[in-house]
Amino acid sequence: MELRSVEELMDLLYACRGEQPAGEYGGGPGDPHGHALRTAALLRRRRPADKELQVAGLVAPVGRLLWPDGPAGRAAEAVRPLLGARVARLLRRGARPGDWAHDDDLSTLRQAQEEARTAVFDAGVLEDWRTVLELTAARNSRLGAVD
Protein backbone atom coordinates (compact mmCIF):
# COMPACT_ATOMS: atom_id res chain seq x y z
CA MET A 1 0.00 0.00 0.00
CA GLU A 2 1.21 3.46 -0.86
CA LEU A 3 -0.13 6.56 0.80
CA ARG A 4 -1.02 9.20 -1.76
CA SER A 5 -2.35 12.02 0.39
CA VAL A 6 -1.77 13.67 3.72
CA GLU A 7 -5.43 12.98 4.49
CA GLU A 8 -4.87 9.20 4.13
CA LEU A 9 -1.81 9.46 6.35
CA MET A 10 -3.67 11.49 8.97
CA ASP A 11 -6.47 8.90 9.00
CA LEU A 12 -3.94 6.13 9.66
CA LEU A 13 -2.23 8.11 12.39
CA TYR A 14 -5.59 8.79 14.03
CA ALA A 15 -6.33 5.06 13.81
CA CYS A 16 -3.24 4.39 15.96
CA ARG A 17 -5.02 5.98 18.95
CA GLY A 18 -5.92 3.40 21.52
CA GLU A 19 -3.92 0.60 19.87
CA GLN A 20 -2.00 -1.65 22.20
CA PRO A 21 1.69 -0.75 22.24
CA ALA A 22 3.80 -3.09 20.12
CA GLY A 23 7.19 -4.27 21.34
CA GLU A 24 9.00 -1.19 20.09
CA TYR A 25 6.62 1.11 21.97
CA GLY A 26 6.28 -0.92 25.14
CA GLY A 27 7.57 0.13 28.50
CA GLY A 28 6.12 3.61 28.52
CA PRO A 29 2.84 5.35 29.04
CA GLY A 30 0.34 5.61 26.24
CA ASP A 31 -0.26 4.10 22.89
CA PRO A 32 1.71 4.29 19.61
CA HIS A 33 -0.21 7.47 18.72
CA GLY A 34 0.95 9.25 21.88
CA HIS A 35 4.45 7.84 21.52
CA ALA A 36 4.67 9.18 17.95
CA LEU A 37 3.50 12.64 19.05
CA ARG A 38 6.04 12.73 21.88
CA THR A 39 8.83 11.53 19.56
CA ALA A 40 8.02 14.19 16.96
CA ALA A 41 7.80 16.89 19.64
CA LEU A 42 11.18 15.90 21.07
CA LEU A 43 12.70 15.98 17.59
CA ARG A 44 11.14 19.41 16.98
CA ARG A 45 12.92 20.68 20.12
CA ARG A 46 16.28 19.14 19.17
CA ARG A 47 16.25 19.94 15.47
CA PRO A 48 13.63 22.60 14.76
CA ALA A 49 14.64 23.03 11.10
CA ASP A 50 14.71 19.31 10.24
CA LYS A 51 11.06 18.69 9.33
CA GLU A 52 11.76 15.37 7.61
CA LEU A 53 13.36 13.95 10.77
CA GLN A 54 10.37 15.14 12.82
CA VAL A 55 7.96 13.58 10.34
CA ALA A 56 9.86 10.28 10.46
CA GLY A 57 9.34 10.19 14.22
CA LEU A 58 5.66 10.97 13.78
CA VAL A 59 4.80 8.38 11.11
CA ALA A 60 6.79 5.42 12.46
CA PRO A 61 3.72 3.55 13.83
CA VAL A 62 2.01 3.46 10.42
CA GLY A 63 3.81 0.27 9.38
CA ARG A 64 2.59 -1.67 12.42
CA LEU A 65 -0.99 -0.58 11.72
CA LEU A 66 -0.86 -1.55 8.04
CA TRP A 67 1.08 -4.79 8.57
CA PRO A 68 0.57 -5.92 12.20
CA ASP A 69 2.57 -9.12 11.74
CA GLY A 70 4.93 -7.80 9.09
CA PRO A 71 8.58 -6.91 9.43
CA ALA A 72 9.57 -3.66 11.05
CA GLY A 73 10.30 -0.85 8.63
CA ARG A 74 7.32 -1.44 6.32
CA ALA A 75 6.14 2.10 6.99
CA ALA A 76 8.95 3.23 4.68
CA GLU A 77 7.27 1.56 1.71
CA ALA A 78 3.94 3.21 2.46
CA VAL A 79 5.18 6.78 3.00
CA ARG A 80 7.93 7.04 0.38
CA PRO A 81 5.67 8.24 -2.48
CA LEU A 82 4.17 10.90 -0.24
CA LEU A 83 6.96 12.02 2.07
CA GLY A 84 10.04 11.24 0.03
CA ALA A 85 13.19 9.19 0.05
CA ARG A 86 14.80 10.65 3.19
CA VAL A 87 11.81 9.97 5.44
CA ALA A 88 11.55 6.45 3.97
CA ARG A 89 15.26 5.85 4.54
CA LEU A 90 15.03 7.02 8.15
CA LEU A 91 12.10 4.67 8.79
CA ARG A 92 13.66 1.70 7.00
CA ARG A 93 17.10 2.03 8.54
CA GLY A 94 15.72 3.09 11.91
CA ALA A 95 13.89 -0.24 12.18
CA ARG A 96 17.24 -2.08 12.19
CA PRO A 97 19.16 -1.16 15.37
CA GLY A 98 22.60 -1.89 13.95
CA ASP A 99 22.08 0.67 11.17
CA TRP A 100 21.69 3.70 13.39
CA ALA A 101 24.92 3.47 15.36
CA HIS A 102 26.97 5.48 12.83
CA ASP A 103 24.30 7.82 11.47
CA ASP A 104 23.64 11.05 13.38
CA ASP A 105 20.06 11.39 12.08
CA LEU A 106 19.17 7.81 12.99
CA SER A 107 20.84 8.16 16.37
CA THR A 108 18.81 11.30 17.09
CA LEU A 109 15.61 9.56 15.94
CA ARG A 110 16.26 6.48 18.09
CA GLN A 111 17.18 8.61 21.10
CA ALA A 112 13.92 10.57 20.80
CA GLN A 113 11.94 7.32 20.44
CA GLU A 114 13.56 5.94 23.59
CA GLU A 115 12.98 9.13 25.56
CA ALA A 116 9.35 9.31 24.37
CA ARG A 117 8.66 5.95 26.04
CA THR A 118 9.01 7.46 29.49
CA ALA A 119 8.56 11.18 28.88
CA VAL A 120 5.39 12.67 30.28
CA PHE A 121 4.48 16.01 28.75
CA ASP A 122 1.78 17.51 26.58
CA ALA A 123 2.97 16.79 23.05
CA GLY A 124 -0.04 18.47 21.48
CA VAL A 125 -2.43 16.86 19.04
CA LEU A 126 -1.99 15.25 15.66
CA GLU A 127 -3.72 18.13 13.89
CA ASP A 128 -0.77 20.33 14.94
CA TRP A 129 1.37 18.32 12.50
CA ARG A 130 -0.90 18.59 9.44
CA THR A 131 0.93 21.63 8.02
CA VAL A 132 4.35 20.02 8.46
CA LEU A 133 3.09 16.87 6.70
CA GLU A 134 1.55 18.94 3.90
CA LEU A 135 4.74 20.97 3.41
CA THR A 136 6.87 17.81 3.35
CA ALA A 137 4.52 16.17 0.85
CA ALA A 138 4.41 19.30 -1.33
CA ARG A 139 8.19 19.56 -1.35
CA ASN A 140 8.52 15.95 -2.45
CA SER A 141 5.78 16.41 -5.03
CA ARG A 142 7.71 19.29 -6.60
CA LEU A 143 10.75 17.03 -6.73
CA GLY A 144 8.76 14.45 -8.67
CA ALA A 145 8.44 11.96 -5.84
CA VAL A 146 4.62 11.87 -6.06
CA ASP A 147 2.61 11.15 -9.20
mmCIF file with all atom_site columns, C-alpha atoms in Angstrom:
data_model
loop_
_atom_site.group_PDB
_atom_site.id
_atom_site.type_symbol
_atom_site.label_atom_id
_atom_site.label_alt_id
_atom_site.label_comp_id
_atom_site.label_asym_id
_atom_site.label_entity_id
_atom_site.label_seq_id
_atom_site.pdbx_PDB_ins_code
_atom_site.Cartn_x
_atom_site.Cartn_y
_atom_site.Cartn_z
_atom_site.occupancy
_atom_site.B_iso_or_equiv
_atom_site.pdbx_formal_charge
_atom_site.auth_seq_id
_atom_site.auth_comp_id
_atom_site.auth_asym_id
_atom_site.auth_atom_id
_atom_site.pdbx_PDB_model_num
ATOM 1   C CA . MET A 1 1   ? 0.000  0.000  0.000  1.00 0.00 ? 1   MET A CA 1
ATOM 2   C CA . GLU A 1 2   ? 1.214  3.464  -0.862 1.00 0.00 ? 2   GLU A CA 1
ATOM 3   C CA . LEU A 1 3   ? -0.130 6.556  0.804  1.00 0.00 ? 3   LEU A CA 1
ATOM 4   C CA . ARG A 1 4   ? -1.022 9.199  -1.762 1.00 0.00 ? 4   ARG A CA 1
ATOM 5   C CA . SER A 1 5   ? -2.346 12.023 0.392  1.00 0.00 ? 5   SER A CA 1
ATOM 6   C CA . VAL A 1 6   ? -1.774 13.672 3.718  1.00 0.00 ? 6   VAL A CA 1
ATOM 7   C CA . GLU A 1 7   ? -5.429 12.981 4.491  1.00 0.00 ? 7   GLU A CA 1
ATOM 8   C CA . GLU A 1 8   ? -4.868 9.205  4.129  1.00 0.00 ? 8   GLU A CA 1
ATOM 9   C CA . LEU A 1 9   ? -1.808 9.459  6.353  1.00 0.00 ? 9   LEU A CA 1
ATOM 10  C CA . MET A 1 10  ? -3.667 11.487 8.971  1.00 0.00 ? 10  MET A CA 1
ATOM 11  C CA . ASP A 1 11  ? -6.467 8.898  8.998  1.00 0.00 ? 11  ASP A CA 1
ATOM 12  C CA . LEU A 1 12  ? -3.936 6.134  9.662  1.00 0.00 ? 12  LEU A CA 1
ATOM 13  C CA . LEU A 1 13  ? -2.226 8.111  12.393 1.00 0.00 ? 13  LEU A CA 1
ATOM 14  C CA . TYR A 1 14  ? -5.592 8.793  14.034 1.00 0.00 ? 14  TYR A CA 1
ATOM 15  C CA . ALA A 1 15  ? -6.332 5.056  13.812 1.00 0.00 ? 15  ALA A CA 1
ATOM 16  C CA . CYS A 1 16  ? -3.240 4.393  15.958 1.00 0.00 ? 16  CYS A CA 1
ATOM 17  C CA . ARG A 1 17  ? -5.019 5.975  18.946 1.00 0.00 ? 17  ARG A CA 1
ATOM 18  C CA . GLY A 1 18  ? -5.923 3.395  21.518 1.00 0.00 ? 18  GLY A CA 1
ATOM 19  C CA . GLU A 1 19  ? -3.925 0.603  19.870 1.00 0.00 ? 19  GLU A CA 1
ATOM 20  C CA . GLN A 1 20  ? -2.004 -1.652 22.202 1.00 0.00 ? 20  GLN A CA 1
ATOM 21  C CA . PRO A 1 21  ? 1.686  -0.745 22.240 1.00 0.00 ? 21  PRO A CA 1
ATOM 22  C CA . ALA A 1 22  ? 3.803  -3.086 20.124 1.00 0.00 ? 22  ALA A CA 1
ATOM 23  C CA . GLY A 1 23  ? 7.194  -4.273 21.337 1.00 0.00 ? 23  GLY A CA 1
ATOM 24  C CA . GLU A 1 24  ? 9.003  -1.192 20.086 1.00 0.00 ? 24  GLU A CA 1
ATOM 25  C CA . TYR A 1 25  ? 6.616  1.110  21.969 1.00 0.00 ? 25  TYR A CA 1
ATOM 26  C CA . GLY A 1 26  ? 6.276  -0.920 25.145 1.00 0.00 ? 26  GLY A CA 1
ATOM 27  C CA . GLY A 1 27  ? 7.568  0.130  28.502 1.00 0.00 ? 27  GLY A CA 1
ATOM 28  C CA . GLY A 1 28  ? 6.124  3.612  28.520 1.00 0.00 ? 28  GLY A CA 1
ATOM 29  C CA . PRO A 1 29  ? 2.842  5.349  29.045 1.00 0.00 ? 29  PRO A CA 1
ATOM 30  C CA . GLY A 1 30  ? 0.343  5.614  26.241 1.00 0.00 ? 30  GLY A CA 1
ATOM 31  C CA . ASP A 1 31  ? -0.257 4.096  22.894 1.00 0.00 ? 31  ASP A CA 1
ATOM 32  C CA . PRO A 1 32  ? 1.711  4.288  19.613 1.00 0.00 ? 32  PRO A CA 1
ATOM 33  C CA . HIS A 1 33  ? -0.208 7.465  18.724 1.00 0.00 ? 33  HIS A CA 1
ATOM 34  C CA . GLY A 1 34  ? 0.947  9.250  21.882 1.00 0.00 ? 34  GLY A CA 1
ATOM 35  C CA . HIS A 1 35  ? 4.448  7.845  21.519 1.00 0.00 ? 35  HIS A CA 1
ATOM 36  C CA . ALA A 1 36  ? 4.668  9.181  17.955 1.00 0.00 ? 36  ALA A CA 1
ATOM 37  C CA . LEU A 1 37  ? 3.495  12.645 19.051 1.00 0.00 ? 37  LEU A CA 1
ATOM 38  C CA . ARG A 1 38  ? 6.043  12.732 21.879 1.00 0.00 ? 38  ARG A CA 1
ATOM 39  C CA . THR A 1 39  ? 8.828  11.530 19.557 1.00 0.00 ? 39  THR A CA 1
ATOM 40  C CA . ALA A 1 40  ? 8.021  14.190 16.962 1.00 0.00 ? 40  ALA A CA 1
ATOM 41  C CA . ALA A 1 41  ? 7.795  16.892 19.642 1.00 0.00 ? 41  ALA A CA 1
ATOM 42  C CA . LEU A 1 42  ? 11.180 15.904 21.070 1.00 0.00 ? 42  LEU A CA 1
ATOM 43  C CA . LEU A 1 43  ? 12.699 15.983 17.593 1.00 0.00 ? 43  LEU A CA 1
ATOM 44  C CA . ARG A 1 44  ? 11.137 19.407 16.983 1.00 0.00 ? 44  ARG A CA 1
ATOM 45  C CA . ARG A 1 45  ? 12.917 20.682 20.118 1.00 0.00 ? 45  ARG A CA 1
ATOM 46  C CA . ARG A 1 46  ? 16.275 19.144 19.172 1.00 0.00 ? 46  ARG A CA 1
ATOM 47  C CA . ARG A 1 47  ? 16.250 19.939 15.470 1.00 0.00 ? 47  ARG A CA 1
ATOM 48  C CA . PRO A 1 48  ? 13.633 22.601 14.760 1.00 0.00 ? 48  PRO A CA 1
ATOM 49  C CA . ALA A 1 49  ? 14.637 23.028 11.105 1.00 0.00 ? 49  ALA A CA 1
ATOM 50  C CA . ASP A 1 50  ? 14.705 19.314 10.242 1.00 0.00 ? 50  ASP A CA 1
ATOM 51  C CA . LYS A 1 51  ? 11.064 18.686 9.333  1.00 0.00 ? 51  LYS A CA 1
ATOM 52  C CA . GLU A 1 52  ? 11.765 15.366 7.615  1.00 0.00 ? 52  GLU A CA 1
ATOM 53  C CA . LEU A 1 53  ? 13.359 13.947 10.774 1.00 0.00 ? 53  LEU A CA 1
ATOM 54  C CA . GLN A 1 54  ? 10.375 15.139 12.822 1.00 0.00 ? 54  GLN A CA 1
ATOM 55  C CA . VAL A 1 55  ? 7.959  13.575 10.336 1.00 0.00 ? 55  VAL A CA 1
ATOM 56  C CA . ALA A 1 56  ? 9.861  10.277 10.456 1.00 0.00 ? 56  ALA A CA 1
ATOM 57  C CA . GLY A 1 57  ? 9.340  10.191 14.220 1.00 0.00 ? 57  GLY A CA 1
ATOM 58  C CA . LEU A 1 58  ? 5.661  10.970 13.785 1.00 0.00 ? 58  LEU A CA 1
ATOM 59  C CA . VAL A 1 59  ? 4.799  8.382  11.112 1.00 0.00 ? 59  VAL A CA 1
ATOM 60  C CA . ALA A 1 60  ? 6.788  5.417  12.464 1.00 0.00 ? 60  ALA A CA 1
ATOM 61  C CA . PRO A 1 61  ? 3.715  3.546  13.826 1.00 0.00 ? 61  PRO A CA 1
ATOM 62  C CA . VAL A 1 62  ? 2.005  3.458  10.423 1.00 0.00 ? 62  VAL A CA 1
ATOM 63  C CA . GLY A 1 63  ? 3.811  0.272  9.384  1.00 0.00 ? 63  GLY A CA 1
ATOM 64  C CA . ARG A 1 64  ? 2.585  -1.674 12.421 1.00 0.00 ? 64  ARG A CA 1
ATOM 65  C CA . LEU A 1 65  ? -0.986 -0.575 11.715 1.00 0.00 ? 65  LEU A CA 1
ATOM 66  C CA . LEU A 1 66  ? -0.862 -1.554 8.036  1.00 0.00 ? 66  LEU A CA 1
ATOM 67  C CA . TRP A 1 67  ? 1.076  -4.790 8.574  1.00 0.00 ? 67  TRP A CA 1
ATOM 68  C CA . PRO A 1 68  ? 0.569  -5.921 12.197 1.00 0.00 ? 68  PRO A CA 1
ATOM 69  C CA . ASP A 1 69  ? 2.572  -9.123 11.745 1.00 0.00 ? 69  ASP A CA 1
ATOM 70  C CA . GLY A 1 70  ? 4.933  -7.804 9.087  1.00 0.00 ? 70  GLY A CA 1
ATOM 71  C CA . PRO A 1 71  ? 8.582  -6.915 9.427  1.00 0.00 ? 71  PRO A CA 1
ATOM 72  C CA . ALA A 1 72  ? 9.573  -3.657 11.050 1.00 0.00 ? 72  ALA A CA 1
ATOM 73  C CA . GLY A 1 73  ? 10.296 -0.854 8.635  1.00 0.00 ? 73  GLY A CA 1
ATOM 74  C CA . ARG A 1 74  ? 7.322  -1.443 6.319  1.00 0.00 ? 74  ARG A CA 1
ATOM 75  C CA . ALA A 1 75  ? 6.139  2.097  6.985  1.00 0.00 ? 75  ALA A CA 1
ATOM 76  C CA . ALA A 1 76  ? 8.946  3.233  4.676  1.00 0.00 ? 76  ALA A CA 1
ATOM 77  C CA . GLU A 1 77  ? 7.271  1.557  1.705  1.00 0.00 ? 77  GLU A CA 1
ATOM 78  C CA . ALA A 1 78  ? 3.943  3.215  2.460  1.00 0.00 ? 78  ALA A CA 1
ATOM 79  C CA . VAL A 1 79  ? 5.177  6.776  2.996  1.00 0.00 ? 79  VAL A CA 1
ATOM 80  C CA . ARG A 1 80  ? 7.930  7.037  0.379  1.00 0.00 ? 80  ARG A CA 1
ATOM 81  C CA . PRO A 1 81  ? 5.675  8.238  -2.482 1.00 0.00 ? 81  PRO A CA 1
ATOM 82  C CA . LEU A 1 82  ? 4.169  10.902 -0.241 1.00 0.00 ? 82  LEU A CA 1
ATOM 83  C CA . LEU A 1 83  ? 6.959  12.020 2.071  1.00 0.00 ? 83  LEU A CA 1
ATOM 84  C CA . GLY A 1 84  ? 10.044 11.237 0.028  1.00 0.00 ? 84  GLY A CA 1
ATOM 85  C CA . ALA A 1 85  ? 13.193 9.193  0.048  1.00 0.00 ? 85  ALA A CA 1
ATOM 86  C CA . ARG A 1 86  ? 14.799 10.652 3.192  1.00 0.00 ? 86  ARG A CA 1
ATOM 87  C CA . VAL A 1 87  ? 11.808 9.970  5.439  1.00 0.00 ? 87  VAL A CA 1
ATOM 88  C CA . ALA A 1 88  ? 11.550 6.453  3.971  1.00 0.00 ? 88  ALA A CA 1
ATOM 89  C CA . ARG A 1 89  ? 15.263 5.855  4.544  1.00 0.00 ? 89  ARG A CA 1
ATOM 90  C CA . LEU A 1 90  ? 15.027 7.016  8.151  1.00 0.00 ? 90  LEU A CA 1
ATOM 91  C CA . LEU A 1 91  ? 12.104 4.671  8.793  1.00 0.00 ? 91  LEU A CA 1
ATOM 92  C CA . ARG A 1 92  ? 13.658 1.698  6.998  1.00 0.00 ? 92  ARG A CA 1
ATOM 93  C CA . ARG A 1 93  ? 17.103 2.028  8.544  1.00 0.00 ? 93  ARG A CA 1
ATOM 94  C CA . GLY A 1 94  ? 15.718 3.086  11.914 1.00 0.00 ? 94  GLY A CA 1
ATOM 95  C CA . ALA A 1 95  ? 13.890 -0.244 12.178 1.00 0.00 ? 95  ALA A CA 1
ATOM 96  C CA . ARG A 1 96  ? 17.239 -2.080 12.190 1.00 0.00 ? 96  ARG A CA 1
ATOM 97  C CA . PRO A 1 97  ? 19.163 -1.159 15.373 1.00 0.00 ? 97  PRO A CA 1
ATOM 98  C CA . GLY A 1 98  ? 22.604 -1.895 13.946 1.00 0.00 ? 98  GLY A CA 1
ATOM 99  C CA . ASP A 1 99  ? 22.076 0.665  11.174 1.00 0.00 ? 99  ASP A CA 1
ATOM 100 C CA . TRP A 1 100 ? 21.689 3.697  13.394 1.00 0.00 ? 100 TRP A CA 1
ATOM 101 C CA . ALA A 1 101 ? 24.920 3.466  15.358 1.00 0.00 ? 101 ALA A CA 1
ATOM 102 C CA . HIS A 1 102 ? 26.968 5.477  12.829 1.00 0.00 ? 102 HIS A CA 1
ATOM 103 C CA . ASP A 1 103 ? 24.299 7.815  11.471 1.00 0.00 ? 103 ASP A CA 1
ATOM 104 C CA . ASP A 1 104 ? 23.637 11.045 13.377 1.00 0.00 ? 104 ASP A CA 1
ATOM 105 C CA . ASP A 1 105 ? 20.064 11.392 12.078 1.00 0.00 ? 105 ASP A CA 1
ATOM 106 C CA . LEU A 1 106 ? 19.168 7.813  12.988 1.00 0.00 ? 106 LEU A CA 1
ATOM 107 C CA . SER A 1 107 ? 20.842 8.164  16.365 1.00 0.00 ? 107 SER A CA 1
ATOM 108 C CA . THR A 1 108 ? 18.813 11.298 17.086 1.00 0.00 ? 108 THR A CA 1
ATOM 109 C CA . LEU A 1 109 ? 15.614 9.565  15.940 1.00 0.00 ? 109 LEU A CA 1
ATOM 110 C CA . ARG A 1 110 ? 16.264 6.483  18.087 1.00 0.00 ? 110 ARG A CA 1
ATOM 111 C CA . GLN A 1 111 ? 17.181 8.613  21.104 1.00 0.00 ? 111 GLN A CA 1
ATOM 112 C CA . ALA A 1 112 ? 13.919 10.567 20.800 1.00 0.00 ? 112 ALA A CA 1
ATOM 113 C CA . GLN A 1 113 ? 11.944 7.317  20.440 1.00 0.00 ? 113 GLN A CA 1
ATOM 114 C CA . GLU A 1 114 ? 13.560 5.937  23.587 1.00 0.00 ? 114 GLU A CA 1
ATOM 115 C CA . GLU A 1 115 ? 12.984 9.126  25.559 1.00 0.00 ? 115 GLU A CA 1
ATOM 116 C CA . ALA A 1 116 ? 9.350  9.306  24.373 1.00 0.00 ? 116 ALA A CA 1
ATOM 117 C CA . ARG A 1 117 ? 8.665  5.949  26.042 1.00 0.00 ? 117 ARG A CA 1
ATOM 118 C CA . THR A 1 118 ? 9.008  7.455  29.493 1.00 0.00 ? 118 THR A CA 1
ATOM 119 C CA . ALA A 1 119 ? 8.558  11.179 28.881 1.00 0.00 ? 119 ALA A CA 1
ATOM 120 C CA . VAL A 1 120 ? 5.394  12.668 30.281 1.00 0.00 ? 120 VAL A CA 1
ATOM 121 C CA . PHE A 1 121 ? 4.484  16.009 28.750 1.00 0.00 ? 121 PHE A CA 1
ATOM 122 C CA . ASP A 1 122 ? 1.777  17.506 26.580 1.00 0.00 ? 122 ASP A CA 1
ATOM 123 C CA . ALA A 1 123 ? 2.967  16.794 23.049 1.00 0.00 ? 123 ALA A CA 1
ATOM 124 C CA . GLY A 1 124 ? -0.036 18.469 21.476 1.00 0.00 ? 124 GLY A CA 1
ATOM 125 C CA . VAL A 1 125 ? -2.430 16.858 19.040 1.00 0.00 ? 125 VAL A CA 1
ATOM 126 C CA . LEU A 1 126 ? -1.990 15.252 15.660 1.00 0.00 ? 126 LEU A CA 1
ATOM 127 C CA . GLU A 1 127 ? -3.719 18.133 13.892 1.00 0.00 ? 127 GLU A CA 1
ATOM 128 C CA . ASP A 1 128 ? -0.767 20.332 14.939 1.00 0.00 ? 128 ASP A CA 1
ATOM 129 C CA . TRP A 1 129 ? 1.371  18.319 12.496 1.00 0.00 ? 129 TRP A CA 1
ATOM 130 C CA . ARG A 1 130 ? -0.896 18.593 9.435  1.00 0.00 ? 130 ARG A CA 1
ATOM 131 C CA . THR A 1 131 ? 0.926  21.626 8.024  1.00 0.00 ? 131 THR A CA 1
ATOM 132 C CA . VAL A 1 132 ? 4.346  20.015 8.456  1.00 0.00 ? 132 VAL A CA 1
ATOM 133 C CA . LEU A 1 133 ? 3.093  16.874 6.695  1.00 0.00 ? 133 LEU A CA 1
ATOM 134 C CA . GLU A 1 134 ? 1.551  18.943 3.896  1.00 0.00 ? 134 GLU A CA 1
ATOM 135 C CA . LEU A 1 135 ? 4.742  20.968 3.413  1.00 0.00 ? 135 LEU A CA 1
ATOM 136 C CA . THR A 1 136 ? 6.872  17.813 3.351  1.00 0.00 ? 136 THR A CA 1
ATOM 137 C CA . ALA A 1 137 ? 4.517  16.171 0.854  1.00 0.00 ? 137 ALA A CA 1
ATOM 138 C CA . ALA A 1 138 ? 4.407  19.298 -1.330 1.00 0.00 ? 138 ALA A CA 1
ATOM 139 C CA . ARG A 1 139 ? 8.188  19.557 -1.346 1.00 0.00 ? 139 ARG A CA 1
ATOM 140 C CA . ASN A 1 140 ? 8.520  15.955 -2.447 1.00 0.00 ? 140 ASN A CA 1
ATOM 141 C CA . SER A 1 141 ? 5.777  16.412 -5.025 1.00 0.00 ? 141 SER A CA 1
ATOM 142 C CA . ARG A 1 142 ? 7.712  19.291 -6.601 1.00 0.00 ? 142 ARG A CA 1
ATOM 143 C CA . LEU A 1 143 ? 10.755 17.030 -6.731 1.00 0.00 ? 143 LEU A CA 1
ATOM 144 C CA . GLY A 1 144 ? 8.756  14.450 -8.673 1.00 0.00 ? 144 GLY A CA 1
ATOM 145 C CA . ALA A 1 145 ? 8.437  11.957 -5.838 1.00 0.00 ? 145 ALA A CA 1
ATOM 146 C CA . VAL A 1 146 ? 4.618  11.869 -6.060 1.00 0.00 ? 146 VAL A CA 1
ATOM 147 C CA . ASP A 1 147 ? 2.609  11.146 -9.200 1.00 0.00 ? 147 ASP A CA 1
#
